Tab-separated table of C-alpha atoms in Angstrom:
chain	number	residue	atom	x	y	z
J	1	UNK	CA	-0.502	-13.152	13.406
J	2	UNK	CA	-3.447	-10.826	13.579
J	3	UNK	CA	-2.929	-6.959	12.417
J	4	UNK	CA	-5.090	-4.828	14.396
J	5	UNK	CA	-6.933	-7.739	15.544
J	6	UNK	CA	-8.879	-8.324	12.675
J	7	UNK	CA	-6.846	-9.988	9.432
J	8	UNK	CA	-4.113	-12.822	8.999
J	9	UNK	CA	-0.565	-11.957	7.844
J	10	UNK	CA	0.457	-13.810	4.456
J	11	UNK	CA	4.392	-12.842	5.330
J	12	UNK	CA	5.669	-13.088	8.954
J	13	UNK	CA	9.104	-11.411	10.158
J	14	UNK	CA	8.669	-8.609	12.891
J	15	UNK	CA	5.267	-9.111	14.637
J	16	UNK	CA	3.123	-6.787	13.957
J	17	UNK	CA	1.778	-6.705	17.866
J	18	UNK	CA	5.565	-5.312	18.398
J	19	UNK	CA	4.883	-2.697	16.097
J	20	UNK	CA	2.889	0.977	15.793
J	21	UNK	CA	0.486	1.484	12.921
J	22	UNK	CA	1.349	5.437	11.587
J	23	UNK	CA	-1.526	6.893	12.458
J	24	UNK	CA	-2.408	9.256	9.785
J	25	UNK	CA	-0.922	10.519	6.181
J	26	UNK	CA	-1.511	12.035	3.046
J	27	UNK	CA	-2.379	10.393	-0.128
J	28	UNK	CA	-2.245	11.332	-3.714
J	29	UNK	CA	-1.946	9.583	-6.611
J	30	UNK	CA	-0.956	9.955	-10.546
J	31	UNK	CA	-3.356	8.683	-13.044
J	32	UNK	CA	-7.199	8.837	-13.615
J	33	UNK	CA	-9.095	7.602	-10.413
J	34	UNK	CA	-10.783	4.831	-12.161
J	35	UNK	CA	-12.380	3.506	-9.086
J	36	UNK	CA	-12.094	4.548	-4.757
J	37	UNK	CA	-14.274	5.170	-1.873
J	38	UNK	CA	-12.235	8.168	-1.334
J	39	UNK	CA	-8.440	8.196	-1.549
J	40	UNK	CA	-7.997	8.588	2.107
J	41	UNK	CA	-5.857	6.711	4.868
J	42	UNK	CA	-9.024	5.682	6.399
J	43	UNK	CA	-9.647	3.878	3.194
J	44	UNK	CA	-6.244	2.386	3.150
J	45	UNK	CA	-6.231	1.044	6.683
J	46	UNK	CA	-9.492	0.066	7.445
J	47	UNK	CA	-9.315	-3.645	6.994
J	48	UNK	CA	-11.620	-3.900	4.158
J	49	UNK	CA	-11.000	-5.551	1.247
J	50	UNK	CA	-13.863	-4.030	-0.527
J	51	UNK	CA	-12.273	-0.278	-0.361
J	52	UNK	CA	-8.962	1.473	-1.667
J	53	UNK	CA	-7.996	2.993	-4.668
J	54	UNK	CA	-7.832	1.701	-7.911
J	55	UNK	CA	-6.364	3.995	-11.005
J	56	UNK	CA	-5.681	3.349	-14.354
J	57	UNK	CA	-3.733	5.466	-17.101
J	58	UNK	CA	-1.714	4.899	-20.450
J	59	UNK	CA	1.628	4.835	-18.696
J	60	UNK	CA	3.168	4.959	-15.046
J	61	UNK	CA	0.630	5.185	-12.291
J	62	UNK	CA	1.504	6.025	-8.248
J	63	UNK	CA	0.205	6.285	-5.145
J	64	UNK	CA	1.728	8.568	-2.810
J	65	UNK	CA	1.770	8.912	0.961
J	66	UNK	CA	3.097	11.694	2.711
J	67	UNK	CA	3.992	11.113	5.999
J	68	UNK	CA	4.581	14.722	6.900
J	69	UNK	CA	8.658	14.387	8.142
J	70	UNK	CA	10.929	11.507	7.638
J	71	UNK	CA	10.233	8.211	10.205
J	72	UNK	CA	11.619	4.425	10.166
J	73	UNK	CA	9.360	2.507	8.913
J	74	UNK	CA	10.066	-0.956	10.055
J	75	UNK	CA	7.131	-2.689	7.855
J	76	UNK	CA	4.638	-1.938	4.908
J	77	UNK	CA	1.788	-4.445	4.652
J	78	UNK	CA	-0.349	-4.167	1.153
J	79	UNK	CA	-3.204	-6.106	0.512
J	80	UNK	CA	-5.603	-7.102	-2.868
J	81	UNK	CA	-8.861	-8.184	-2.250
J	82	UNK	CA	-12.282	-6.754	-5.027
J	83	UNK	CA	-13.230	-3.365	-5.495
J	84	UNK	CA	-16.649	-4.472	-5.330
J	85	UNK	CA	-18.375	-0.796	-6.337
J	86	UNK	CA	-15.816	-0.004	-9.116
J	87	UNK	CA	-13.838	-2.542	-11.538
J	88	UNK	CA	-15.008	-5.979	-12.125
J	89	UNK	CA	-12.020	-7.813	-11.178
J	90	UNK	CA	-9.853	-8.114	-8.123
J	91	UNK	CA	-6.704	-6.312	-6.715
J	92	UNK	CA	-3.859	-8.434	-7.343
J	93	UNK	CA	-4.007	-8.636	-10.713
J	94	UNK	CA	-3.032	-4.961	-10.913
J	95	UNK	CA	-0.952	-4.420	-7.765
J	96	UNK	CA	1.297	-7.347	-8.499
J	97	UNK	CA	4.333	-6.534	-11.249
J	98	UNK	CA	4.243	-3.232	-9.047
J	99	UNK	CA	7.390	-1.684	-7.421
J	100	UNK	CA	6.985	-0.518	-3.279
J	101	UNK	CA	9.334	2.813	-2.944
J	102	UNK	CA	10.686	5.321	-1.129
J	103	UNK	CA	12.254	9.212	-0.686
J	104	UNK	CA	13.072	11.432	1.332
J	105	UNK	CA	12.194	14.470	-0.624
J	106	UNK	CA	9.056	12.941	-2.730
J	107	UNK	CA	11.179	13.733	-6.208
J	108	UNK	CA	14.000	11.144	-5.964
J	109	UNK	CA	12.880	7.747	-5.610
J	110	UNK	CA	14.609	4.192	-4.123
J	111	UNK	CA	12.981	1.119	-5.089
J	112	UNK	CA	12.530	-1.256	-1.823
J	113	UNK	CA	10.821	-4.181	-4.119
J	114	UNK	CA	9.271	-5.474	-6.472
J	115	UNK	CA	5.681	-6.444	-5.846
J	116	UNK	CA	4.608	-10.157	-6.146
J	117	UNK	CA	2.583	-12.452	-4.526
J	118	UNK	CA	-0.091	-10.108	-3.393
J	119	UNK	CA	-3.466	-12.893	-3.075
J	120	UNK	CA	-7.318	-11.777	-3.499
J	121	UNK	CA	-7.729	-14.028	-0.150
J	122	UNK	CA	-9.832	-11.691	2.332
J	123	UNK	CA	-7.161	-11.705	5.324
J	124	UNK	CA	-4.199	-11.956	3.479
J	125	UNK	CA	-1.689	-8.955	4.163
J	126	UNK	CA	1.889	-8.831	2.166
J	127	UNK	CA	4.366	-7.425	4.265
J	128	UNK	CA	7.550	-6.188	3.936
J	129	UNK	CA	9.840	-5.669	6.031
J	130	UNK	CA	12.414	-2.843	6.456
J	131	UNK	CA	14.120	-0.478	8.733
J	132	UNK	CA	14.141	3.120	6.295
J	133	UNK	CA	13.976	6.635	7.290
J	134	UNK	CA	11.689	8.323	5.074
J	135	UNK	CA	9.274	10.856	4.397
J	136	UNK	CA	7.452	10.000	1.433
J	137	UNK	CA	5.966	5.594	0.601
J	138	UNK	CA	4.700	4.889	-3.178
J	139	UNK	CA	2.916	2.049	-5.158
J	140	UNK	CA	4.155	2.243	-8.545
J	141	UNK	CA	3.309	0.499	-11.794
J	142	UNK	CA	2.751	0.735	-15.440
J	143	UNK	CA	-1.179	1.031	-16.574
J	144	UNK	CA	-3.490	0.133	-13.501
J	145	UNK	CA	-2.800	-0.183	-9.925
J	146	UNK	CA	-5.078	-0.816	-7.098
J	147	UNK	CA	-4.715	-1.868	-3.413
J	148	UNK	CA	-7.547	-2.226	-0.423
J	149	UNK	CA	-4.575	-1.319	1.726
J	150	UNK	CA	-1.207	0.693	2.268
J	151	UNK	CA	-0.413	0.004	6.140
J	152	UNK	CA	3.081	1.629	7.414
J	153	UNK	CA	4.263	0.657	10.562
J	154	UNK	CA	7.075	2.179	12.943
């Protein structure tokens, strides 16, 4: 499968050609910004394993997206990859061991999974797939956590 024409999908299940990238959210995160290009959606969606966020603290870390009212969300696709300009190491290493989440009010959280098997191969998207209303997506994990991307799809 291609998402948005440009990378492979690691995980297959609902094709993503059958499917409608959100188009915009908010992000914010917990933790020290060790390392972005700016935490942004365009960031997070751009195809490019060489941008997204990367934060690091002494205990739990999160990214949030707001999506500004509850949708389904049918699939999530994450991806690793090097942030090139910040830490000397790659993605997976600190997005795998992770938890994907959700909520519909942004204080009380359901965990969907737990992250593994996230690659550093450029074109490799994990995907999950689902079929939750919410408003409000997190990473979450315990000391660093990084991703090049954070695509939600209705």
């Amino acid at each position: 499968y291609q998402v948005q024409g440009v990378a492979t999908v690691q995980n297959t299940g609902i094709p993503v050609a059958t499917l409608t990238l959100v188009p915009s959210y908010t992000v914010t995160h917990t933790g020290s910004n060790s390392y972005s290009t700016s935490v942004t959606y365009a960031a997070l969606n751009d195809n490019d394993w060489n941008t997204g966020i990367g934060i690091g603290f002494s205990g739990e870390v999160t990214i949030v997206v707001d999506l500004g009212s509850p949708k389904v969300i049918k699939k999530v696709a994450i991806a690793g990859g090097s942030l090139a300009q910040g830490w000397n190491d790659t993605i997976a290493r600190y997005l795998n061991g992770g938890s994907l989440e959700y909520s519909s009010n942004g204080t009380t959280w359901t965990t969907h999974i737990a992250i593994a098997g996230v690659t550093d191969t450029v074109g490799d998207y994990t995907q999950y797939n689902l079929n939750v209303t919410a408003q409000y997506w997190r990473l979450r994990r315990t000391s660093y956590l990084a991703t090049s991307a954070f695509m939600l799809y209705t």
